[in-house]
Tab-separated table of C-alpha atoms in Angstrom:
chain	number	residue	atom	x	y	z
A	1	MET	CA	-17.596	-107.726	-85.251
A	2	LEU	CA	-20.373	-110.356	-86.341
A	3	SER	CA	-24.202	-109.835	-86.792
A	4	GLU	CA	-26.516	-111.365	-84.471
A	5	ALA	CA	-27.803	-114.474	-86.261
A	6	GLU	CA	-23.592	-114.848	-86.741
A	7	LEU	CA	-22.573	-114.935	-83.062
A	8	MET	CA	-26.231	-117.108	-82.598
A	9	GLU	CA	-25.013	-119.604	-85.375
A	10	GLN	CA	-21.130	-119.194	-83.764
A	11	LEU	CA	-22.804	-120.242	-80.329
A	12	LYS	CA	-24.739	-123.140	-81.694
A	13	SER	CA	-21.721	-124.768	-83.461
A	14	ILE	CA	-19.651	-124.254	-80.091
A	15	ILE	CA	-22.663	-125.314	-77.579
A	16	THR	CA	-23.283	-128.908	-77.622
A	17	THR	CA	-24.550	-131.298	-74.543
A	18	GLY	CA	-22.124	-131.679	-71.694
A	19	THR	CA	-20.714	-127.867	-72.243
A	20	THR	CA	-20.366	-126.297	-69.179
A	21	ILE	CA	-21.238	-122.341	-69.263
A	22	SER	CA	-21.055	-119.489	-67.146
A	23	TYR	CA	-22.099	-115.827	-67.688
A	24	LEU	CA	-21.850	-114.494	-64.160
A	25	PRO	CA	-18.936	-113.181	-62.512
A	26	ALA	CA	-18.554	-115.114	-59.550
A	27	ALA	CA	-17.182	-118.882	-60.363
A	28	ASP	CA	-18.974	-120.550	-57.847
A	29	LYS	CA	-21.038	-123.787	-58.298
A	30	SER	CA	-24.219	-121.843	-58.193
A	31	ASN	CA	-23.200	-119.882	-61.741
A	32	GLN	CA	-21.885	-122.967	-63.393
A	33	TRP	CA	-24.323	-124.224	-66.069
A	34	ARG	CA	-23.964	-127.444	-67.814
A	35	ILE	CA	-26.106	-127.819	-70.756
A	36	ILE	CA	-28.071	-131.165	-70.975
A	37	GLY	CA	-29.623	-130.467	-74.537
A	38	THR	CA	-30.700	-127.751	-77.391
A	39	THR	CA	-34.221	-126.979	-78.835
A	40	GLY	CA	-34.435	-124.938	-81.532
A	41	ASN	CA	-33.197	-121.712	-79.935
A	42	ILE	CA	-33.584	-122.843	-76.518
A	43	ILE	CA	-30.793	-124.309	-74.090
A	44	LYS	CA	-31.748	-126.367	-71.371
A	45	LEU	CA	-28.846	-126.009	-67.973
A	46	PHE	CA	-28.162	-127.803	-65.125
A	47	SER	CA	-26.441	-126.379	-62.177
A	48	GLY	CA	-23.863	-127.925	-59.847
A	49	THR	CA	-26.746	-127.098	-56.933
A	50	GLY	CA	-29.552	-128.953	-58.835
A	51	GLN	CA	-31.230	-125.904	-60.454
A	52	PHE	CA	-32.701	-126.282	-63.937
A	53	GLN	CA	-32.907	-122.964	-66.136
A	54	LEU	CA	-33.809	-122.484	-69.916
A	55	LEU	CA	-31.881	-119.943	-72.130
A	56	SER	CA	-32.593	-118.761	-75.245
A	57	PHE	CA	-29.012	-118.113	-77.814
A	58	ALA	CA	-30.281	-114.411	-78.090
A	59	GLU	CA	-29.640	-114.032	-73.881
A	60	LEU	CA	-26.608	-116.320	-74.625
A	61	GLY	CA	-25.213	-113.691	-77.658
A	62	GLN	CA	-25.846	-110.648	-75.525
A	63	PHE	CA	-23.763	-112.369	-72.508
A	64	ALA	CA	-21.265	-112.872	-75.293
A	65	ARG	CA	-21.444	-109.237	-76.222
A	66	GLU	CA	-21.409	-107.934	-72.861
A	67	GLY	CA	-18.040	-109.992	-72.607
A	68	ARG	CA	-19.700	-111.982	-69.262
A	69	LEU	CA	-19.940	-115.652	-71.207
A	70	THR	CA	-17.478	-118.371	-70.391
A	71	ILE	CA	-17.553	-121.461	-72.352
A	72	ASN	CA	-15.678	-124.878	-70.308
A	73	GLY	CA	-13.945	-122.184	-68.130
A	74	LYS	CA	-12.770	-119.791	-71.003
A	75	LEU	CA	-14.113	-116.790	-71.742
A	76	TYR	CA	-15.673	-116.767	-75.059
A	77	THR	CA	-14.174	-114.087	-77.433
A	78	GLY	CA	-15.715	-114.320	-80.730
A	79	THR	CA	-13.665	-116.723	-81.941
A	80	PRO	CA	-14.080	-120.484	-81.972
């Protein structure tokens, strides 16, 4: 199992502008977020319904540990 720092670094290497993520069980447009940028440890997200959200890589790591993070439609399993 990856340490918290290793997990965040791995996510930082995967998450780029244009990537689509979801961390909620329902797969409708309101639960799919497009990465519009990152700054340091903050991820800027925009949904298909026009919502804007900020998340930290630590929060994204928590979703990954809980087994509910999808990246570009694929469940994140800890391997790039």
